[in-house]
Amino acid sequence: MRTLTAAILIVCMVFCMSGSIYAVEEEDRLQGGQQEKVKEEMETEAETEETERTEEEEKKTEQEITGEAAEGTEEEIGGKIEGKTEEERETVEEEATAGETEEEQVLGKDMDTSIQISAPSALLMEVSTGTVLFEQDADTKRPPASVTKIMTMLLIFDAIDSGKISLEDKVPVSEFAASMGGSQVFLEVGETQTVETMIKCISIASANDACVAMAEYISGSEEIFVQEMNKKAKSLGMENTNFVNCNGLDAQGHVTTARDIAIMSRELITKYPQIHEYAMTWMENITHETKKGSSEFGLTNTNKLVRQYEYATGLKTGSTGEAKFCVSATGKKDDVELIAVVMAAETSKERFSDAIKMMNYGFGKCQVYTDEQPAKTKSVSVKNGIEEQVEVERGEIYTYLDVKGSDIKAIKRKEKIKKKIVAPIKKGDVVGTMIYTLDGTEIGRSDIVAKSSVKKAGFFDYLKKAMTELLIGGKK
């Protein structure tokens, strides 16, 4: 009888408390998201300079390699030596680079602290933080030539990652794709190559025909694929870019900037680091299977840094009559990874020299601290929730870029949890902070977040809890 009376009294008390239960103050939620960037109007160039290269193109054959040929004819040495042995190809390359000095052939041995860049546009970026270490006229719109293909390859890997296509898929070659001029691997109408082979043709030999074949395979037409390229560029914050084609051949309005090239390069190498394996391949053969029969074709990398710079990891060269000589060069030394972009250099050697100067400068200046350790705090208390505790974890990995020569081993970390954590809580909500200091000065923060969601407790949740406690107390 006493137990029944006590239960009735508790129920009455709970109903009286219900008004105040629902009046519990919730903690202000963090405002998420940023306003969408203002849509930019892409400028188009009113006039395009016509470069007379017809006679030069007629003189060049598949076997001729200059190492500095513009992409409007055949870019550098990639994809132009059919039926030659690897030894013969190396001989051709040696002849093409015969004018280099001893200093140029042992690039990267000495750190050059000076940074005088001959090209009109250039930019150096540290990859893990996206910090710009050096820039020179980095926002002027210029034609990028085959550096365009970084975006093409990004969309190809996106399609693979989403499951839309696979590396083993057979890609047919259309008449339009086969008609592409400039640097190419001479794909024939009706021929098929795997997606992986097409990636090799694009990343190693800068093949325009392979680009168009992949664009058509993924999107149905190059036009639709280019729309996706521009959509992707906008999503990455490439504010001064407009693509007109997928391979970088000169076209009115086909422009970007050194900064935007660095942005898309960073996205490609961080999201799909396997690109380095393709971009660092110096020579490889592919096999053409056509109505004429089977024949091997030699791919040779257009990026000389692959062999000449010890810290090189990629990425893409480009040159046309309008663009002159461009490169987005990537390199890594110890824990420091850099992107050096050069646009409109007067010669092939100048673009590589400028890229090396910037990377040597960056490697000499930078050191990176990275904290991937989990939070020491494992769970936190939650008020007014169905559960009283929620497990927590660190958010993004914290990275700090030092350019002052500090002792980064002296960096300290302290965890700070919010005093009041009130339900409802969603997975990923910030519940605390990791604070990083160096020599007593705060250098950065990293979030501690909820590992799961916790719903706000309702009236019946409290009633159930009260009854459970009563029963447990009665048993005691």
Short mmCIF file of C-alpha atoms in Angstrom, two decimals:
data_model
loop_
_atom_site.label_atom_id
_atom_site.label_comp_id
_atom_site.label_asym_id
_atom_site.label_seq_id
_atom_site.Cartn_x
_atom_site.Cartn_y
_atom_site.Cartn_z
CA MET A 1 0.00 0.00 0.00
CA ARG A 2 2.85 2.38 0.94
CA THR A 3 4.61 1.62 -2.39
CA LEU A 4 1.43 2.45 -4.34
CA THR A 5 0.96 5.69 -2.41
CA ALA A 6 4.62 6.67 -3.09
CA ALA A 7 4.23 5.96 -6.79
CA ILE A 8 1.10 8.14 -6.98
CA LEU A 9 2.92 10.98 -5.20
CA ILE A 10 5.89 10.72 -7.65
CA VAL A 11 3.56 10.82 -10.67
CA CYS A 12 1.92 13.98 -9.32
CA MET A 13 5.31 15.57 -8.72
CA VAL A 14 6.45 14.72 -12.27
CA PHE A 15 3.31 16.32 -13.78
CA CYS A 16 3.96 19.47 -11.77
CA MET A 17 7.54 19.53 -12.97
CA SER A 18 6.64 19.00 -16.66
CA GLY A 19 6.21 22.70 -17.34
CA SER A 20 9.70 23.46 -16.14
CA ILE A 21 11.18 20.42 -17.87
CA TYR A 22 10.11 21.68 -21.24
CA ALA A 23 11.42 25.15 -20.43
CA VAL A 24 15.02 23.96 -20.13
CA GLU A 25 17.28 26.33 -21.94
CA GLU A 26 19.08 24.87 -24.95
CA GLU A 27 22.61 25.92 -25.77
CA ASP A 28 22.89 28.13 -28.84
CA ARG A 29 23.68 26.09 -31.86
CA LEU A 30 26.73 26.83 -33.97
CA GLN A 31 25.93 28.54 -37.19
CA GLY A 32 27.08 26.24 -39.97
CA GLY A 33 27.93 26.85 -43.53
CA GLN A 34 29.10 29.83 -45.38
CA GLN A 35 27.17 31.98 -47.79
CA GLU A 36 27.49 30.88 -51.30
CA LYS A 37 30.19 32.77 -53.08
CA VAL A 38 28.99 35.43 -55.44
CA LYS A 39 28.85 34.06 -58.94
CA GLU A 40 31.56 35.49 -61.04
CA GLU A 41 31.32 36.66 -64.60
CA MET A 42 33.92 35.03 -66.70
CA GLU A 43 35.78 37.38 -68.94
CA THR A 44 36.53 36.37 -72.46
CA GLU A 45 39.35 37.74 -74.45
CA ALA A 46 38.21 39.96 -77.32
CA GLU A 47 40.95 38.98 -79.65
CA THR A 48 43.13 35.93 -80.03
CA GLU A 49 46.60 36.13 -81.46
CA GLU A 50 47.02 33.89 -84.48
CA THR A 51 50.33 31.97 -84.41
CA GLU A 52 51.68 30.76 -87.69
CA ARG A 53 52.87 27.19 -87.05
CA THR A 54 51.69 25.35 -90.19
CA GLU A 55 55.10 24.95 -91.77
CA GLU A 56 56.59 23.83 -88.47
CA GLU A 57 53.87 21.19 -88.00
CA GLU A 58 54.44 19.78 -91.48
CA LYS A 59 58.15 19.38 -90.81
CA LYS A 60 57.58 17.46 -87.58
CA THR A 61 56.99 13.70 -87.71
CA GLU A 62 56.06 11.26 -85.00
CA GLN A 63 59.74 10.58 -84.40
CA GLU A 64 60.87 14.24 -83.98
CA ILE A 65 61.26 15.44 -80.41
CA THR A 66 62.47 18.88 -79.45
CA GLY A 67 61.62 18.89 -75.76
CA GLU A 68 60.14 22.36 -76.23
CA ALA A 69 57.50 21.81 -78.94
CA ALA A 70 54.31 23.72 -78.25
CA GLU A 71 51.15 21.75 -77.62
CA GLY A 72 49.44 23.33 -80.63
CA THR A 73 51.76 21.06 -82.63
CA GLU A 74 52.94 18.20 -80.38
CA GLU A 75 53.71 18.98 -76.74
CA GLU A 76 57.33 18.27 -75.92
CA ILE A 77 58.31 14.61 -76.21
CA GLY A 78 55.28 12.77 -74.91
CA GLY A 79 53.46 10.23 -77.03
CA LYS A 80 55.48 10.73 -80.21
CA ILE A 81 57.85 7.79 -80.50
CA GLU A 82 56.15 4.81 -82.02
CA GLY A 83 57.97 1.52 -82.56
CA LYS A 84 61.17 2.58 -80.79
CA THR A 85 62.85 0.65 -77.99
CA GLU A 86 63.25 2.22 -74.57
CA GLU A 87 66.98 2.67 -75.22
CA GLU A 88 66.27 4.47 -78.50
CA ARG A 89 63.74 6.71 -76.79
CA GLU A 90 66.23 7.63 -74.09
CA THR A 91 68.72 8.54 -76.82
CA VAL A 92 66.18 10.87 -78.43
CA GLU A 93 65.50 12.49 -75.06
CA GLU A 94 69.20 13.00 -74.44
CA GLU A 95 69.51 14.73 -77.81
CA ALA A 96 66.48 16.88 -77.01
CA THR A 97 68.05 18.06 -73.75
CA ALA A 98 71.62 18.31 -75.05
CA GLY A 99 71.90 22.03 -74.33
CA GLU A 100 71.41 21.72 -70.57
CA THR A 101 74.20 22.74 -68.28
CA GLU A 102 75.63 20.54 -65.56
CA GLU A 103 73.82 22.67 -62.98
CA GLU A 104 70.48 22.01 -64.65
CA GLN A 105 71.10 18.27 -64.66
CA VAL A 106 71.65 18.06 -60.90
CA LEU A 107 68.61 20.09 -59.93
CA GLY A 108 67.47 20.16 -56.34
CA LYS A 109 70.87 19.40 -54.78
CA ASP A 110 71.32 22.87 -53.29
CA MET A 111 68.60 24.91 -51.64
CA ASP A 112 68.22 28.27 -53.41
CA THR A 113 67.02 30.90 -50.95
CA SER A 114 66.53 33.53 -53.65
CA ILE A 115 63.24 33.50 -55.54
CA GLN A 116 63.39 35.61 -58.68
CA ILE A 117 60.86 34.23 -61.14
CA SER A 118 61.16 35.02 -64.84
CA ALA A 119 57.62 33.95 -65.81
CA PRO A 120 54.92 36.65 -65.53
CA SER A 121 52.59 34.53 -63.35
CA ALA A 122 53.59 32.12 -60.61
CA LEU A 123 52.44 30.79 -57.24
CA LEU A 124 53.83 28.48 -54.55
CA MET A 125 51.43 26.67 -52.20
CA GLU A 126 51.97 24.36 -49.22
CA VAL A 127 49.60 21.44 -49.68
CA SER A 128 48.44 20.40 -46.19
CA THR A 129 47.29 23.89 -45.18
CA GLY A 130 46.78 25.53 -48.57
CA THR A 131 49.04 28.37 -47.46
CA VAL A 132 50.41 30.51 -50.29
CA LEU A 133 54.13 31.00 -49.70
CA PHE A 134 54.88 33.08 -52.77
CA GLU A 135 52.89 34.64 -55.58
CA GLN A 136 53.55 36.80 -58.60
CA ASP A 137 50.65 38.17 -60.63
CA ALA A 138 48.75 35.04 -59.57
CA ASP A 139 45.25 36.28 -60.44
CA THR A 140 45.73 37.39 -64.03
CA LYS A 141 43.71 35.24 -66.43
CA ARG A 142 45.83 33.37 -68.94
CA PRO A 143 45.41 30.33 -71.22
CA PRO A 144 46.67 27.25 -69.32
CA ALA A 145 47.34 24.86 -72.23
CA SER A 146 47.46 21.21 -71.12
CA VAL A 147 47.53 22.12 -67.43
CA THR A 148 43.78 22.10 -68.11
CA LYS A 149 44.02 18.31 -67.93
CA ILE A 150 44.39 18.46 -64.16
CA MET A 151 40.67 19.24 -64.00
CA THR A 152 39.93 16.58 -66.62
CA MET A 153 41.76 13.98 -64.53
CA LEU A 154 40.02 15.18 -61.36
CA LEU A 155 36.63 14.52 -62.95
CA ILE A 156 37.81 11.13 -64.22
CA PHE A 157 38.85 10.09 -60.72
CA ASP A 158 35.59 11.49 -59.32
CA ALA A 159 33.70 9.23 -61.74
CA ILE A 160 35.78 6.24 -60.65
CA ASP A 161 35.30 7.07 -56.97
CA SER A 162 31.51 7.34 -57.37
CA GLY A 163 31.35 3.98 -59.16
CA LYS A 164 30.14 5.52 -62.41
CA ILE A 165 33.12 4.02 -64.24
CA SER A 166 35.98 1.66 -63.39
CA LEU A 167 39.63 1.42 -64.37
CA GLU A 168 38.87 -1.72 -66.38
CA ASP A 169 36.08 -0.20 -68.50
CA LYS A 170 36.69 -0.18 -72.25
CA VAL A 171 36.48 3.34 -73.68
CA PRO A 172 35.57 3.67 -77.38
CA VAL A 173 37.20 6.30 -79.57
CA SER A 174 34.88 8.48 -81.65
CA GLU A 175 35.71 10.21 -84.90
CA PHE A 176 35.76 13.54 -83.06
CA ALA A 177 38.17 12.27 -80.39
CA ALA A 178 40.47 10.77 -83.01
CA SER A 179 40.54 14.08 -84.91
CA MET A 180 42.25 15.98 -82.07
CA GLY A 181 45.51 17.60 -83.04
CA GLY A 182 48.43 18.62 -80.90
CA SER A 183 49.92 16.15 -78.43
CA GLN A 184 48.23 12.80 -78.95
CA VAL A 185 48.67 9.05 -78.89
CA PHE A 186 47.06 8.61 -82.33
CA LEU A 187 43.92 6.77 -81.23
CA GLU A 188 41.90 5.50 -84.20
CA VAL A 189 38.16 5.59 -84.73
CA GLY A 190 36.53 2.49 -83.24
CA GLU A 191 39.59 1.61 -81.15
CA THR A 192 39.04 0.92 -77.46
CA GLN A 193 41.36 1.41 -74.50
CA THR A 194 40.77 0.87 -70.80
CA VAL A 195 40.11 3.82 -68.51
CA GLU A 196 43.47 3.21 -66.83
CA THR A 197 45.29 3.28 -70.17
CA MET A 198 43.54 6.53 -71.04
CA ILE A 199 44.67 8.00 -67.70
CA LYS A 200 48.25 7.02 -68.55
CA CYS A 201 47.95 8.62 -71.98
CA ILE A 202 46.68 11.87 -70.42
CA SER A 203 48.99 12.09 -67.40
CA ILE A 204 52.18 10.87 -69.09
CA ALA A 205 51.92 11.88 -72.74
CA SER A 206 49.35 14.71 -72.43
CA ALA A 207 47.12 13.09 -75.05
CA ASN A 208 44.37 15.37 -76.36
CA ASP A 209 42.57 12.53 -78.12
CA ALA A 210 42.43 10.48 -74.91
CA CYS A 211 40.95 13.47 -73.04
CA VAL A 212 38.08 13.83 -75.47
CA ALA A 213 37.42 10.07 -75.52
CA MET A 214 37.17 10.06 -71.71
CA ALA A 215 34.97 13.18 -71.69
CA GLU A 216 32.55 11.54 -74.11
CA TYR A 217 32.59 8.27 -72.15
CA ILE A 218 31.77 9.96 -68.83
CA SER A 219 29.33 12.68 -69.94
CA GLY A 220 28.20 11.70 -73.43
CA SER A 221 29.85 14.69 -75.09
CA GLU A 222 32.79 16.98 -74.52
CA GLU A 223 30.43 19.94 -74.24
CA ILE A 224 28.57 18.47 -71.27
CA PHE A 225 31.85 17.34 -69.68
CA VAL A 226 33.22 20.90 -69.94
CA GLN A 227 30.10 22.16 -68.16
CA GLU A 228 30.96 19.77 -65.33
CA MET A 229 34.53 21.07 -65.34
CA ASN A 230 33.30 24.62 -64.83
CA LYS A 231 30.85 23.50 -62.18
CA LYS A 232 33.65 21.77 -60.30
CA ALA A 233 35.89 24.80 -60.65
CA LYS A 234 33.23 27.01 -59.10
CA SER A 235 32.72 24.59 -56.20
CA LEU A 236 36.45 24.69 -55.46
CA GLY A 237 36.51 28.48 -55.37
CA MET A 238 38.36 28.90 -58.66
CA GLU A 239 37.02 32.41 -59.19
CA ASN A 240 38.87 33.34 -62.37
CA THR A 241 38.55 30.16 -64.44
CA ASN A 242 36.52 29.32 -67.52
CA PHE A 243 37.05 26.11 -69.48
CA VAL A 244 36.02 25.81 -73.11
CA ASN A 245 37.47 22.37 -73.84
CA CYS A 246 38.83 19.41 -71.87
CA ASN A 247 42.39 19.31 -73.23
CA GLY A 248 43.68 22.89 -73.21
CA LEU A 249 44.04 23.60 -76.92
CA ASP A 250 43.91 27.33 -77.55
CA ALA A 251 40.33 28.63 -77.64
CA GLN A 252 38.80 32.05 -77.03
CA GLY A 253 37.74 32.42 -73.40
CA HIS A 254 39.62 29.33 -72.19
CA VAL A 255 41.45 30.88 -69.22
CA THR A 256 42.51 30.37 -65.63
CA THR A 257 45.08 31.74 -63.18
CA ALA A 258 48.11 30.50 -61.29
CA ARG A 259 46.08 30.56 -58.06
CA ASP A 260 43.22 28.56 -59.53
CA ILE A 261 45.62 25.99 -60.98
CA ALA A 262 47.12 25.52 -57.52
CA ILE A 263 43.64 25.05 -56.06
CA MET A 264 42.64 22.30 -58.50
CA SER A 265 46.07 20.67 -58.26
CA ARG A 266 45.74 20.50 -54.46
CA GLU A 267 42.30 18.95 -54.78
CA LEU A 268 43.56 16.27 -57.17
CA ILE A 269 46.66 15.21 -55.23
CA THR A 270 45.01 15.26 -51.79
CA LYS A 271 41.80 13.52 -52.82
CA TYR A 272 43.43 11.06 -55.23
CA PRO A 273 47.11 10.66 -54.26
CA GLN A 274 47.37 7.70 -56.66
CA ILE A 275 47.74 10.28 -59.45
CA HIS A 276 51.41 10.57 -58.45
CA GLU A 277 52.04 7.01 -59.62
CA TYR A 278 50.86 7.91 -63.11
CA ALA A 279 52.41 11.38 -63.18
CA MET A 280 55.84 10.04 -62.15
CA THR A 281 56.01 7.36 -64.86
CA TRP A 282 58.76 8.36 -67.27
CA MET A 283 58.14 5.84 -70.06
CA GLU A 284 55.54 3.19 -70.74
CA ASN A 285 54.15 1.38 -73.77
CA ILE A 286 50.51 0.99 -74.71
CA THR A 287 49.08 -1.34 -77.35
CA HIS A 288 46.86 -0.18 -80.20
CA GLU A 289 44.35 -2.82 -81.34
CA THR A 290 42.82 -1.64 -84.62
CA LYS A 291 41.66 -3.00 -87.95
CA LYS A 292 45.25 -2.70 -89.09
CA GLY A 293 46.32 -5.08 -86.35
CA SER A 294 48.21 -4.75 -83.10
CA SER A 295 51.03 -2.26 -82.54
CA GLU A 296 52.91 -0.84 -79.58
CA PHE A 297 53.14 2.88 -78.93
CA GLY A 298 55.62 4.53 -76.57
CA LEU A 299 54.54 7.10 -74.00
CA THR A 300 57.19 9.47 -72.68
CA ASN A 301 56.51 11.94 -69.89
CA THR A 302 56.29 15.59 -70.89
CA ASN A 303 57.43 16.66 -67.41
CA LYS A 304 61.25 16.70 -67.28
CA LEU A 305 61.19 17.28 -63.54
CA VAL A 306 60.31 13.61 -63.16
CA ARG A 307 63.92 12.77 -63.98
CA GLN A 308 65.72 15.98 -63.14
CA TYR A 309 64.39 17.04 -59.72
CA GLU A 310 64.86 14.71 -56.78
CA TYR A 311 61.81 15.94 -54.87
CA ALA A 312 59.40 15.87 -57.85
CA THR A 313 56.08 14.04 -57.51
CA GLY A 314 54.27 15.38 -60.62
CA LEU A 315 52.11 16.90 -61.99
CA LYS A 316 51.30 18.43 -65.42
CA THR A 317 52.93 20.52 -68.12
CA GLY A 318 51.32 22.56 -70.86
CA SER A 319 52.35 24.70 -73.82
CA THR A 320 50.65 26.32 -76.79
CA GLY A 321 51.32 29.32 -78.97
CA GLU A 322 49.10 31.55 -76.82
CA ALA A 323 49.80 30.00 -73.41
CA LYS A 324 53.55 29.73 -73.96
CA PHE A 325 55.06 27.32 -71.39
CA CYS A 326 53.18 26.36 -68.23
CA VAL A 327 53.54 23.79 -65.46
CA SER A 328 51.88 22.76 -62.23
CA ALA A 329 54.76 21.03 -60.46
CA THR A 330 54.35 19.06 -57.25
CA GLY A 331 57.13 17.98 -54.93
CA LYS A 332 57.65 16.49 -51.48
CA LYS A 333 60.57 16.58 -49.08
CA ASP A 334 60.20 14.96 -45.65
CA ASP A 335 56.74 16.06 -44.42
CA VAL A 336 56.51 19.16 -46.61
CA GLU A 337 54.53 18.94 -49.86
CA LEU A 338 54.42 21.85 -52.31
CA ILE A 339 52.71 22.95 -55.52
CA ALA A 340 54.61 25.35 -57.80
CA VAL A 341 52.61 26.88 -60.66
CA VAL A 342 54.24 28.70 -63.57
CA MET A 343 52.32 30.32 -66.42
CA ALA A 344 53.44 31.93 -69.68
CA ALA A 345 57.18 31.25 -69.38
CA GLU A 346 59.09 32.10 -72.55
CA THR A 347 60.81 28.69 -72.80
CA SER A 348 60.39 25.17 -71.47
CA LYS A 349 63.59 25.45 -69.45
CA GLU A 350 62.44 28.67 -67.82
CA ARG A 351 59.20 27.13 -66.56
CA PHE A 352 61.06 24.20 -64.96
CA SER A 353 63.74 26.50 -63.55
CA ASP A 354 61.09 28.78 -62.02
CA ALA A 355 59.23 25.81 -60.52
CA ILE A 356 62.43 24.47 -58.97
CA LYS A 357 63.37 27.87 -57.54
CA MET A 358 60.00 28.11 -55.83
CA MET A 359 60.07 24.60 -54.44
CA ASN A 360 63.63 24.92 -53.16
CA TYR A 361 62.57 28.17 -51.48
CA GLY A 362 59.57 26.42 -49.92
CA PHE A 363 61.49 23.39 -48.71
CA GLY A 364 64.09 25.64 -47.12
CA LYS A 365 61.46 27.77 -45.41
CA CYS A 366 58.77 25.33 -44.27
CA GLN A 367 58.26 22.69 -41.63
CA VAL A 368 54.91 21.06 -40.89
CA TYR A 369 53.48 19.90 -37.54
CA THR A 370 50.65 17.39 -37.78
CA ASP A 371 48.59 16.03 -34.86
CA GLU A 372 46.55 12.93 -35.58
CA GLN A 373 46.37 11.70 -31.97
CA PRO A 374 42.83 11.03 -30.65
CA ALA A 375 41.29 13.18 -27.93
CA LYS A 376 42.14 12.15 -24.37
CA THR A 377 38.54 12.90 -23.38
CA LYS A 378 36.44 9.86 -24.25
CA SER A 379 32.91 11.03 -23.28
CA VAL A 380 31.09 14.07 -21.86
CA SER A 381 27.94 14.62 -19.77
CA VAL A 382 24.74 15.67 -21.54
CA LYS A 383 21.85 17.54 -19.88
CA ASN A 384 18.20 16.87 -20.70
CA GLY A 385 19.07 13.99 -23.00
CA ILE A 386 17.78 10.44 -23.31
CA GLU A 387 21.36 9.42 -22.62
CA GLU A 388 23.40 11.11 -19.93
CA GLN A 389 26.74 10.64 -21.71
CA VAL A 390 27.95 10.89 -25.28
CA GLU A 391 31.24 9.63 -26.68
CA VAL A 392 33.47 12.18 -28.39
CA GLU A 393 36.29 12.20 -30.97
CA ARG A 394 38.58 14.72 -32.60
CA GLY A 395 37.36 16.47 -35.72
CA GLU A 396 39.79 17.18 -38.54
CA ILE A 397 43.49 16.42 -38.22
CA TYR A 398 45.33 19.53 -37.06
CA THR A 399 48.19 20.83 -39.21
CA TYR A 400 50.43 23.79 -38.48
CA LEU A 401 52.82 25.29 -41.01
CA ASP A 402 55.91 27.00 -39.55
CA VAL A 403 58.01 29.33 -41.69
CA LYS A 404 60.05 30.91 -38.87
CA GLY A 405 62.33 28.01 -37.97
CA SER A 406 60.58 27.37 -34.63
CA ASP A 407 61.03 24.21 -32.57
CA ILE A 408 57.76 22.51 -33.54
CA LYS A 409 58.52 19.65 -31.12
CA ALA A 410 57.74 22.15 -28.35
CA ILE A 411 54.10 22.51 -29.47
CA LYS A 412 51.67 21.70 -26.61
CA ARG A 413 48.02 20.60 -26.74
CA LYS A 414 45.27 21.23 -24.19
CA GLU A 415 41.67 19.96 -24.34
CA LYS A 416 38.78 22.18 -23.27
CA ILE A 417 35.23 20.78 -23.01
CA LYS A 418 32.14 23.00 -22.96
CA LYS A 419 30.72 23.48 -19.47
CA LYS A 420 27.13 23.02 -20.56
CA ILE A 421 26.20 20.45 -23.20
CA VAL A 422 22.43 20.24 -23.65
CA ALA A 423 20.43 17.78 -25.77
CA PRO A 424 19.51 17.47 -28.56
CA ILE A 425 22.96 16.78 -29.97
CA LYS A 426 23.74 15.67 -33.50
CA LYS A 427 26.68 13.53 -34.52
CA GLY A 428 29.54 15.87 -35.38
CA ASP A 429 28.36 18.74 -33.16
CA VAL A 430 31.26 20.57 -31.52
CA VAL A 431 31.46 19.82 -27.79
CA GLY A 432 35.01 20.95 -27.10
CA THR A 433 38.28 22.25 -28.47
CA MET A 434 41.91 21.21 -28.69
CA ILE A 435 44.10 24.29 -28.18
CA TYR A 436 47.66 24.27 -29.53
CA THR A 437 50.36 26.58 -28.18
CA LEU A 438 54.01 27.23 -29.00
CA ASP A 439 56.19 29.11 -26.53
CA GLY A 440 53.06 30.13 -24.64
CA THR A 441 51.32 31.57 -27.70
CA GLU A 442 48.21 29.97 -29.19
CA ILE A 443 48.86 28.84 -32.77
CA GLY A 444 45.64 27.02 -33.60
CA ARG A 445 42.59 25.03 -32.58
CA SER A 446 40.91 21.78 -33.55
CA ASP A 447 37.35 20.67 -32.74
CA ILE A 448 36.28 17.85 -30.45
CA VAL A 449 32.93 16.53 -31.72
CA ALA A 450 30.12 14.20 -30.65
CA LYS A 451 30.58 10.67 -31.93
CA SER A 452 26.82 10.02 -32.01
CA SER A 453 23.48 11.81 -31.69
CA VAL A 454 21.54 12.26 -28.43
CA LYS A 455 17.83 13.10 -28.51
CA LYS A 456 16.22 15.49 -26.05
CA ALA A 457 14.34 13.72 -23.30
CA GLY A 458 10.57 14.19 -23.24
CA PHE A 459 7.97 13.94 -20.46
CA PHE A 460 7.53 10.21 -20.75
CA ASP A 461 11.30 9.74 -20.83
CA TYR A 462 11.51 11.46 -17.46
CA LEU A 463 8.52 9.48 -16.16
CA LYS A 464 10.13 6.24 -17.28
CA LYS A 465 13.38 7.24 -15.64
CA ALA A 466 11.61 8.15 -12.38
CA MET A 467 9.73 4.85 -12.30
CA THR A 468 12.95 2.94 -13.00
CA GLU A 469 14.72 4.69 -10.14
CA LEU A 470 11.75 4.05 -7.84
CA LEU A 471 11.70 0.36 -8.64
CA ILE A 472 15.41 0.05 -8.15
CA GLY A 473 15.10 1.89 -4.82
CA GLY A 474 12.19 -0.33 -3.78
CA LYS A 475 14.20 -3.46 -4.42
CA LYS A 476 16.96 -2.13 -2.21
#
